[in-house]
GROMACS .gro file of C-alpha atoms in nm:
model
  402
    1MET     CA    1  -1.705   2.890  -1.061
    2GLU     CA    2  -1.872   2.690  -1.296
    3GLY     CA    3  -1.548   2.498  -1.411
    4GLU     CA    4  -1.510   2.398  -0.992
    5THR     CA    5  -1.867   2.297  -0.944
    6MET     CA    6  -1.785   2.089  -1.250
    7THR     CA    7  -1.451   1.943  -1.121
    8LYS     CA    8  -1.654   1.842  -0.772
    9SER     CA    9  -1.894   1.709  -0.927
   10THR     CA   10  -1.667   1.503  -1.196
   11ILE     CA   11  -1.479   1.372  -0.786
   12PHE     CA   12  -1.807   1.271  -0.625
   13GLU     CA   13  -1.957   1.056  -0.895
   14PRO     CA   14  -1.909   0.729  -0.925
   15PHE     CA   15  -1.675   0.532  -1.115
   16GLU     CA   16  -1.619   0.249  -1.345
   17LEU     CA   17  -1.327   0.025  -1.307
   18ASP     CA   18  -1.391  -0.314  -1.505
   19GLY     CA   19  -1.728  -0.414  -1.329
   20ILE     CA   20  -1.588  -0.234  -1.054
   21THR     CA   21  -1.773   0.088  -0.959
   22PHE     CA   22  -1.687   0.327  -0.671
   23LYS     CA   23  -1.828   0.540  -0.563
   24ASN     CA   24  -1.668   0.802  -0.618
   25ARG     CA   25  -1.264   0.895  -0.740
   26ILE     CA   26  -1.083   0.900  -0.422
   27LEU     CA   27  -0.984   0.611  -0.272
   28ARG     CA   28  -0.862   0.390   0.067
   29SER     CA   29  -0.508   0.270   0.012
   30ALA     CA   30  -0.383  -0.021   0.177
   31THR     CA   31  -0.259   0.011   0.489
   32LEU     CA   32  -0.060  -0.255   0.718
   33GLU     CA   33  -0.344  -0.256   1.001
   34GLY     CA   34  -0.232  -0.528   1.241
   35LEU     CA   35  -0.580  -0.624   1.326
   36SER     CA   36  -0.539  -1.015   1.296
   37ASP     CA   37  -0.405  -1.322   1.557
   38GLU     CA   38  -0.043  -1.580   1.453
   39GLN     CA   39  -0.210  -1.822   1.216
   40GLY     CA   40  -0.322  -1.450   0.981
   41LYS     CA   41  -0.728  -1.429   1.067
   42PRO     CA   42  -0.856  -1.098   1.071
   43ALA     CA   43  -0.941  -0.943   1.368
   44GLU     CA   44  -1.366  -0.824   1.504
   45GLN     CA   45  -1.153  -0.495   1.536
   46LEU     CA   46  -1.007  -0.511   1.179
   47ILE     CA   47  -1.386  -0.547   1.032
   48ARG     CA   48  -1.521  -0.248   1.195
   49LYS     CA   49  -1.207  -0.024   1.069
   50HIS     CA   50  -1.395  -0.112   0.717
   51ILE     CA   51  -1.711  -0.044   0.798
   52ALA     CA   52  -1.625   0.261   0.951
   53LEU     CA   53  -1.418   0.342   0.652
   54ALA     CA   54  -1.758   0.246   0.420
   55LYS     CA   55  -1.974   0.433   0.655
   56GLY     CA   56  -1.718   0.707   0.595
   57GLY     CA   57  -1.763   0.753   0.253
   58VAL     CA   58  -1.435   0.641   0.042
   59GLY     CA   59  -1.501   0.522  -0.341
   60GLY     CA   60  -1.350   0.198  -0.218
   61ILE     CA   61  -1.112   0.076  -0.045
   62ILE     CA   62  -0.817  -0.082  -0.065
   63THR     CA   63  -0.704  -0.310   0.234
   64GLY     CA   64  -0.383  -0.374   0.403
   65PHE     CA   65  -0.170  -0.575   0.197
   66ILE     CA   66  -0.209  -0.977   0.286
   67GLY     CA   67   0.002  -1.298   0.263
   68VAL     CA   68  -0.040  -1.583   0.016
   69ASN     CA   69   0.248  -1.744   0.211
   70GLN     CA   70   0.398  -1.831   0.550
   71GLN     CA   71   0.697  -1.760   0.417
   72GLY     CA   72   0.629  -1.380   0.312
   73LYS     CA   73   0.519  -1.307   0.636
   74SER     CA   74   0.642  -0.974   0.804
   75THR     CA   75   0.510  -0.952   1.077
   76ASP     CA   76   0.286  -1.135   1.364
   77PHE     CA   77  -0.024  -0.971   1.250
   78MET     CA   78  -0.069  -0.954   0.916
   79ALA     CA   79  -0.354  -1.101   0.740
   80MET     CA   80  -0.327  -1.424   0.532
   81ILE     CA   81  -0.544  -1.568   0.311
   82ASN     CA   82  -0.416  -1.925   0.281
   83ASN     CA   83  -0.612  -2.106   0.514
   84GLN     CA   84  -0.998  -2.153   0.522
   85GLU     CA   85  -1.055  -2.020   0.899
   86SER     CA   86  -0.942  -1.617   0.743
   87LEU     CA   87  -1.072  -1.730   0.445
   88ASP     CA   88  -1.445  -1.731   0.622
   89ARG     CA   89  -1.329  -1.451   0.854
   90PHE     CA   90  -1.288  -1.230   0.478
   91LYS     CA   91  -1.647  -1.347   0.364
   92ASP     CA   92  -1.787  -1.195   0.646
   93LEU     CA   93  -1.556  -0.853   0.587
   94THR     CA   94  -1.714  -0.800   0.202
   95SER     CA   95  -2.034  -0.917   0.284
   96ARG     CA   96  -2.092  -0.618   0.540
   97VAL     CA   97  -1.822  -0.413   0.380
   98HIS     CA   98  -2.127  -0.422   0.096
   99GLU     CA   99  -2.364  -0.348   0.289
  100PHE     CA  100  -2.333   0.005   0.219
  101GLY     CA  101  -2.235  -0.027  -0.167
  102THR     CA  102  -1.913   0.011  -0.090
  103PRO     CA  103  -1.659  -0.184  -0.303
  104ILE     CA  104  -1.309  -0.378  -0.126
  105ILE     CA  105  -0.991  -0.454  -0.299
  106ALA     CA  106  -0.762  -0.715  -0.078
  107GLN     CA  107  -0.446  -0.615  -0.178
  108LEU     CA  108  -0.177  -0.920  -0.187
  109ASN     CA  109   0.137  -0.958  -0.052
  110HIS     CA  110   0.476  -1.148  -0.046
  111CYS     CA  111   0.727  -0.947   0.159
  112GLY     CA  112   1.015  -1.131  -0.051
  113GLY     CA  113   1.303  -0.973   0.109
  114GLN     CA  114   1.149  -0.782   0.363
  115ALA     CA  115   0.990  -1.074   0.510
  116LYS     CA  116   1.079  -1.179   0.874
  117ARG     CA  117   1.188  -1.468   0.969
  118GLU     CA  118   1.108  -1.460   1.295
  119SER     CA  119   0.743  -1.452   1.266
  120SER     CA  120   0.747  -1.668   0.913
  121HIS     CA  121   0.986  -1.902   1.049
  122MET     CA  122   1.165  -2.012   0.736
  123PRO     CA  123   1.389  -1.874   0.565
  124VAL     CA  124   1.400  -1.506   0.396
  125VAL     CA  125   1.402  -1.469   0.079
  126ALA     CA  126   1.458  -1.273  -0.246
  127PRO     CA  127   1.549  -1.239  -0.623
  128SER     CA  128   1.877  -1.206  -0.573
  129LYS     CA  129   2.124  -1.183  -0.298
  130ILE     CA  130   2.204  -0.825  -0.270
  131SER     CA  131   2.303  -0.604   0.045
  132ASP     CA  132   2.013  -0.389   0.071
  133TYR     CA  133   1.853  -0.723   0.263
  134LYS     CA  134   1.998  -1.040   0.446
  135ALA     CA  135   1.807  -1.310   0.212
  136LYS     CA  136   1.870  -1.581   0.016
  137GLU     CA  137   1.848  -1.613  -0.382
  138MET     CA  138   1.566  -1.789  -0.448
  139SER     CA  139   1.545  -2.192  -0.685
  140GLU     CA  140   1.312  -2.251  -0.985
  141LEU     CA  141   1.095  -2.383  -0.786
  142GLU     CA  142   1.131  -2.134  -0.529
  143ILE     CA  143   0.964  -1.907  -0.816
  144ASN     CA  144   0.701  -2.125  -0.929
  145GLU     CA  145   0.569  -2.179  -0.547
  146VAL     CA  146   0.507  -1.808  -0.505
  147ILE     CA  147   0.352  -1.827  -0.909
  148GLU     CA  148   0.078  -2.106  -0.731
  149ALA     CA  149   0.047  -1.900  -0.386
  150PHE     CA  150  -0.018  -1.557  -0.584
  151ALA     CA  151  -0.360  -1.777  -0.780
  152GLY     CA  152  -0.418  -1.959  -0.467
  153GLY     CA  153  -0.497  -1.641  -0.289
  154ILE     CA  154  -0.668  -1.474  -0.611
  155ARG     CA  155  -0.845  -1.742  -0.631
  156ASN     CA  156  -0.910  -1.737  -0.265
  157ALA     CA  157  -1.062  -1.373  -0.238
  158LYS     CA  158  -1.303  -1.372  -0.502
  159GLU     CA  159  -1.432  -1.688  -0.310
  160ALA     CA  160  -1.428  -1.440  -0.001
  161GLY     CA  161  -1.592  -1.218  -0.206
  162PHE     CA  162  -1.336  -0.914  -0.247
  163ASP     CA  163  -1.427  -0.700  -0.553
  164GLY     CA  164  -1.069  -0.733  -0.728
  165VAL     CA  165  -0.748  -0.796  -0.580
  166GLN     CA  166  -0.420  -0.577  -0.631
  167LEU     CA  167  -0.104  -0.760  -0.629
  168HIS     CA  168   0.187  -0.536  -0.416
  169ILE     CA  169   0.463  -0.441  -0.690
  170ALA     CA  170   0.609  -0.222  -0.471
  171HIS     CA  171   0.808  -0.070  -0.171
  172GLY     CA  172   1.051  -0.294  -0.234
  173TYR     CA  173   0.822  -0.636  -0.129
  174LEU     CA  174   0.882  -0.972  -0.338
  175LEU     CA  175   0.731  -0.894  -0.690
  176SER     CA  176   0.905  -0.483  -0.662
  177GLU     CA  177   1.218  -0.690  -0.635
  178PHE     CA  178   1.139  -0.852  -0.968
  179VAL     CA  179   1.128  -0.611  -1.140
  180SER     CA  180   1.374  -0.331  -0.984
  181PRO     CA  181   1.691  -0.344  -1.178
  182ARG     CA  182   1.852  -0.265  -0.881
  183MET     CA  183   1.751  -0.595  -0.655
  184ASN     CA  184   1.732  -0.832  -0.935
  185LYS     CA  185   2.063  -0.940  -1.037
  186ARG     CA  186   1.953  -1.193  -1.159
  187ARG     CA  187   2.087  -1.367  -1.459
  188ASP     CA  188   1.862  -1.638  -1.552
  189LYS     CA  189   1.496  -1.655  -1.762
  190TRP     CA  190   1.351  -1.433  -1.425
  191GLY     CA  191   1.661  -1.142  -1.444
  192GLY     CA  192   1.768  -0.886  -1.715
  193ASN     CA  193   1.642  -0.679  -1.953
  194THR     CA  194   1.243  -0.487  -1.854
  195GLU     CA  195   1.049  -0.904  -1.961
  196ASN     CA  196   1.273  -1.100  -1.817
  197ARG     CA  197   1.209  -0.919  -1.497
  198PHE     CA  198   0.883  -0.917  -1.499
  199ARG     CA  199   0.779  -1.234  -1.635
  200ILE     CA  200   0.671  -1.388  -1.285
  201ILE     CA  201   0.406  -1.135  -1.337
  202LYS     CA  202   0.349  -1.211  -1.608
  203GLU     CA  203   0.317  -1.619  -1.565
  204ILE     CA  204   0.064  -1.446  -1.243
  205PHE     CA  205  -0.180  -1.326  -1.488
  206GLU     CA  206  -0.192  -1.529  -1.706
  207LYS     CA  207  -0.235  -1.811  -1.408
  208ALA     CA  208  -0.487  -1.654  -1.226
  209LYS     CA  209  -0.665  -1.536  -1.509
  210LYS     CA  210  -0.678  -2.025  -1.642
  211GLU     CA  211  -0.866  -2.046  -1.212
  212VAL     CA  212  -1.061  -1.722  -1.198
  213GLY     CA  213  -1.163  -1.578  -1.591
  214ASP     CA  214  -1.137  -1.204  -1.615
  215TYR     CA  215  -1.187  -1.091  -1.233
  216PRO     CA  216  -1.049  -0.743  -1.132
  217ILE     CA  217  -0.681  -0.695  -1.089
  218ILE     CA  218  -0.476  -0.442  -1.078
  219VAL     CA  219  -0.104  -0.292  -0.936
  220LYS     CA  220   0.026  -0.161  -0.692
  221LEU     CA  221   0.302  -0.057  -0.850
  222ASN     CA  222   0.688   0.173  -0.823
  223GLY     CA  223   0.669   0.466  -1.015
  224PHE     CA  224   0.999   0.510  -0.962
  225GLU     CA  225   1.286   0.442  -0.643
  226THR     CA  226   1.477   0.681  -0.486
  227LEU     CA  227   1.815   0.441  -0.440
  228LYS     CA  228   2.084   0.376  -0.752
  229ASN     CA  229   1.977   0.171  -1.009
  230GLY     CA  230   1.664   0.174  -0.887
  231MET     CA  231   1.313   0.176  -1.093
  232THR     CA  232   1.295   0.489  -1.305
  233ILE     CA  233   1.002   0.681  -1.430
  234GLU     CA  234   1.136   0.573  -1.750
  235GLU     CA  235   1.115   0.219  -1.684
  236SER     CA  236   0.827   0.147  -1.489
  237ILE     CA  237   0.689   0.305  -1.839
  238LYS     CA  238   0.769   0.057  -2.017
  239ILE     CA  239   0.663  -0.255  -1.668
  240ALA     CA  240   0.341  -0.021  -1.726
  241LYS     CA  241   0.278  -0.162  -2.088
  242LEU     CA  242   0.316  -0.499  -1.945
  243LEU     CA  243   0.084  -0.507  -1.744
  244GLU     CA  244  -0.137  -0.345  -1.919
  245GLN     CA  245  -0.069  -0.635  -2.233
  246VAL     CA  246  -0.169  -0.907  -2.005
  247GLY     CA  247  -0.518  -0.781  -1.802
  248CYS     CA  248  -0.413  -0.571  -1.622
  249LYS     CA  249  -0.679  -0.366  -1.503
  250GLY     CA  250  -0.511   0.015  -1.356
  251ILE     CA  251  -0.249   0.109  -1.202
  252GLU     CA  252  -0.155   0.278  -0.811
  253VAL     CA  253   0.202   0.516  -0.852
  254SER     CA  254   0.389   0.515  -0.552
  255ASN     CA  255   0.777   0.520  -0.479
  256GLY     CA  256   1.026   0.378  -0.249
  257THR     CA  257   1.146   0.056  -0.022
  258LEU     CA  258   1.318   0.026   0.309
  259LYS     CA  259   1.643   0.084   0.183
  260ALA     CA  260   1.536   0.450   0.088
  261GLY     CA  261   1.413   0.544   0.402
  262MET     CA  262   1.097   0.773   0.436
  263SER     CA  263   1.070   0.829   0.092
  264THR     CA  264   0.757   0.578   0.042
  265MET     CA  265   0.587   0.822   0.342
  266ARG     CA  266   0.707   1.152   0.390
  267GLY     CA  267   0.622   1.431   0.655
  268GLN     CA  268   0.763   1.554   0.995
  269VAL     CA  269   0.773   1.379   1.241
  270PRO     CA  270   0.722   1.543   1.592
  271TRP     CA  271   0.996   1.491   1.791
  272GLN     CA  272   0.790   1.434   2.101
  273MET     CA  273   0.625   1.181   1.971
  274VAL     CA  274   0.964   0.968   1.887
  275ILE     CA  275   1.066   1.052   2.219
  276ALA     CA  276   0.710   0.908   2.405
  277GLN     CA  277   0.710   0.550   2.223
  278ASP     CA  278   1.098   0.509   2.235
  279LYS     CA  279   1.133   0.452   2.588
  280ARG     CA  280   1.483   0.326   2.574
  281LEU     CA  281   1.518   0.750   2.514
  282ARG     CA  282   1.345   0.849   2.828
  283ARG     CA  283   1.578   0.586   2.959
  284LEU     CA  284   1.927   0.811   2.907
  285PRO     CA  285   2.033   1.073   3.155
  286GLY     CA  286   1.889   1.388   3.081
  287PHE     CA  287   1.780   1.340   2.810
  288MET     CA  288   1.408   1.407   2.922
  289LYS     CA  289   1.594   1.806   3.007
  290SER     CA  290   1.796   1.816   2.722
  291VAL     CA  291   1.568   1.738   2.431
  292VAL     CA  292   1.205   1.794   2.607
  293GLY     CA  293   1.286   2.211   2.620
  294PHE     CA  294   1.367   2.222   2.270
  295ALA     CA  295   1.408   1.902   2.078
  296ALA     CA  296   1.043   1.881   2.127
  297LYS     CA  297   0.945   2.178   1.956
  298LYS     CA  298   1.116   1.987   1.656
  299ALA     CA  299   1.060   1.784   1.347
  300VAL     CA  300   1.258   1.472   1.215
  301PRO     CA  301   1.291   1.623   0.871
  302GLN     CA  302   1.191   1.405   0.577
  303PRO     CA  303   1.259   1.428   0.199
  304GLN     CA  304   1.143   1.646  -0.026
  305PRO     CA  305   0.860   1.743  -0.179
  306HIS     CA  306   0.633   1.638   0.118
  307LYS     CA  307   0.306   1.682  -0.145
  308LEU     CA  308   0.266   1.501  -0.413
  309TYR     CA  309   0.559   1.327  -0.458
  310ASN     CA  310   0.402   1.039  -0.724
  311LEU     CA  311   0.223   1.283  -0.905
  312ASP     CA  312   0.433   1.366  -1.206
  313ALA     CA  313   0.554   0.927  -1.198
  314ALA     CA  314   0.216   0.896  -1.247
  315ALA     CA  315   0.118   1.129  -1.441
  316ALA     CA  316   0.345   1.050  -1.746
  317ILE     CA  317   0.194   0.646  -1.694
  318LYS     CA  318  -0.182   0.750  -1.752
  319LYS     CA  319  -0.003   0.875  -2.112
  320ALA     CA  320   0.147   0.588  -2.195
  321VAL     CA  321  -0.154   0.320  -2.127
  322LYS     CA  322  -0.510   0.351  -2.135
  323ILE     CA  323  -0.694   0.130  -1.827
  324PRO     CA  324  -0.689   0.349  -1.494
  325VAL     CA  325  -0.416   0.520  -1.313
  326ILE     CA  326  -0.432   0.589  -0.918
  327VAL     CA  327  -0.214   0.813  -0.778
  328VAL     CA  328  -0.165   0.815  -0.360
  329GLY     CA  329   0.081   0.978  -0.198
  330GLY     CA  330   0.131   1.363  -0.031
  331ILE     CA  331  -0.196   1.464  -0.054
  332THR     CA  332  -0.421   1.596   0.173
  333THR     CA  333  -0.672   1.881   0.040
  334LEU     CA  334  -0.934   1.907  -0.162
  335ASN     CA  335  -0.826   2.138  -0.384
  336GLU     CA  336  -0.554   1.870  -0.458
  337ILE     CA  337  -0.786   1.659  -0.567
  338GLU     CA  338  -0.945   1.892  -0.734
  339ALA     CA  339  -0.691   1.975  -0.975
  340ILE     CA  340  -0.463   1.592  -1.026
  341ILE     CA  341  -0.828   1.514  -1.148
  342SER     CA  342  -0.941   1.866  -1.378
  343GLU     CA  343  -0.617   1.819  -1.540
  344ASP     CA  344  -0.584   1.457  -1.644
  345LYS     CA  345  -0.286   1.351  -1.411
  346SER     CA  346  -0.510   1.106  -1.273
  347ASP     CA  347  -0.831   0.846  -1.351
  348LEU     CA  348  -0.825   0.836  -0.935
  349VAL     CA  349  -0.653   0.921  -0.621
  350SER     CA  350  -0.588   0.747  -0.256
  351MET     CA  351  -0.515   0.817   0.085
  352SER     CA  352  -0.390   0.567   0.382
  353ARG     CA  353  -0.303   0.847   0.616
  354ALA     CA  354  -0.585   1.056   0.604
  355PHE     CA  355  -0.851   0.839   0.680
  356ILE     CA  356  -0.631   0.655   1.025
  357ILE     CA  357  -0.747   0.945   1.190
  358GLU     CA  358  -1.011   1.086   0.979
  359PRO     CA  359  -1.251   0.727   0.822
  360ASP     CA  360  -1.525   0.981   0.745
  361LEU     CA  361  -1.301   1.267   0.548
  362VAL     CA  362  -1.396   1.169   0.245
  363ASN     CA  363  -1.791   1.246   0.389
  364LYS     CA  364  -1.684   1.577   0.528
  365PHE     CA  365  -1.543   1.714   0.214
  366LYS     CA  366  -1.842   1.634  -0.014
  367GLU     CA  367  -2.041   1.794   0.327
  368GLY     CA  368  -1.891   2.106   0.309
  369LYS     CA  369  -1.715   2.058   0.664
  370GLN     CA  370  -1.346   1.976   0.564
  371THR     CA  371  -1.129   2.078   0.317
  372GLN     CA  372  -0.850   1.890   0.502
  373SER     CA  373  -0.765   1.626   0.616
  374LYS     CA  374  -0.629   1.709   1.004
  375CYS     CA  375  -0.332   1.461   0.908
  376ILE     CA  376   0.019   1.577   1.005
  377HIS     CA  377   0.213   1.312   0.790
  378CYS     CA  378   0.385   1.251   1.137
  379ASN     CA  379   0.462   0.833   1.046
  380TYR     CA  380   0.331   0.686   1.432
  381CYS     CA  381   0.094   0.550   1.169
  382ILE     CA  382   0.325   0.308   1.003
  383LEU     CA  383   0.579   0.172   1.231
  384SER     CA  384   0.249   0.041   1.537
  385PRO     CA  385   0.129  -0.210   1.326
  386GLU     CA  386   0.490  -0.390   1.360
  387LYS     CA  387   0.451  -0.467   1.756
  388GLY     CA  388   0.052  -0.446   1.668
  389PRO     CA  389  -0.296  -0.280   1.590
  390LEU     CA  390  -0.258   0.040   1.305
  391LYS     CA  391  -0.253   0.378   1.546
  392CYS     CA  392  -0.311   0.721   1.502
  393TYR     CA  393  -0.041   0.885   1.709
  394TYR     CA  394  -0.257   1.214   1.757
  395GLY     CA  395  -0.566   1.058   1.748
  396THR     CA  396  -0.453   0.791   2.078
  397VAL     CA  397  -0.290   1.103   2.304
  398PRO     CA  398  -0.438   1.335   2.459
  399GLN     CA  399  -0.118   1.600   2.307
  400GLN     CA  400  -0.240   1.766   1.955
  401PRO     CA  401   0.004   1.941   1.665
  402GLN     CA  402   0.168   2.251   1.779
   0.00000   0.00000   0.00000
């Protein structure tokens, strides 16, 4: 009992990361909210969502990804940090979140081969032209423009009052495309061996340091990729060591790419949710009668395991570096968090989907009102921002999971 008390005490005590004092060891991981206008200016509703998280007891907040330039947009509603109107709005966001003593980190991103031309109105670019996406190979000039854009985004984030930034080097977006041996087939100084594939990251850090000094920069990194020739844990450890060398202050470990389907966001997708959201299925003759009576009680199977699927990679990276490690993915219970911290597999944990249905989950944990999230990982929240604001399916419709 004493050991359990000590672990719980550790979870809810402050944690220091390069001058950022998280209120506890449970962070809100980046979650695409879809709550900005077409120019990338955050809406008031986005600010209110972050205030709810701060009131709800999270140790710190990592925002949904924020674009560093127009070419990297993947949705019409993606927040941007490259214009003054957005910058002024972010200043309002950070000041209101800071009223609750909660640190907030801006996740910066360029969607690369997963950007959408209909949103960016520009050609889609990536390190290499491969079958995973329809994109043209970037020129040297375009690579240097991206480095400038990230450095500018970091500078703007500091001006906006964010406590630090997180570079998105995961999930098949541009920076993870560069470091991935599967997605980077270049033969120049930007591809080939690990150091060359990492070069763009190194240059972003070097340029940012000249502009903002020792401002905290952390990253979100794929610990592995489930596709052939993708990132392995061994390769991610090499990247983690290089990150530490260039001044990265922390690594959040995730996995997956869009091409790999649901490996990034595993769970059980209920058929009734799929049917309710897809009008095309409801129009099929006899579909509702045949499916709702049987398949609606079933779930769409997803990759295994559903729980803690990035923990082994995070633990391996933690052994290899001295900077703090954060693990995300399939974490839903207080017992899981206690075990992760007590077994020293990660310094902090982060959750995304759990906070959509319950922004006050950490307070519930701390007050002993609850030991498990109500989230069932149906992944509707991952799909909703493509066409509008972030929503929890079971939090916005009458029926509840059985």
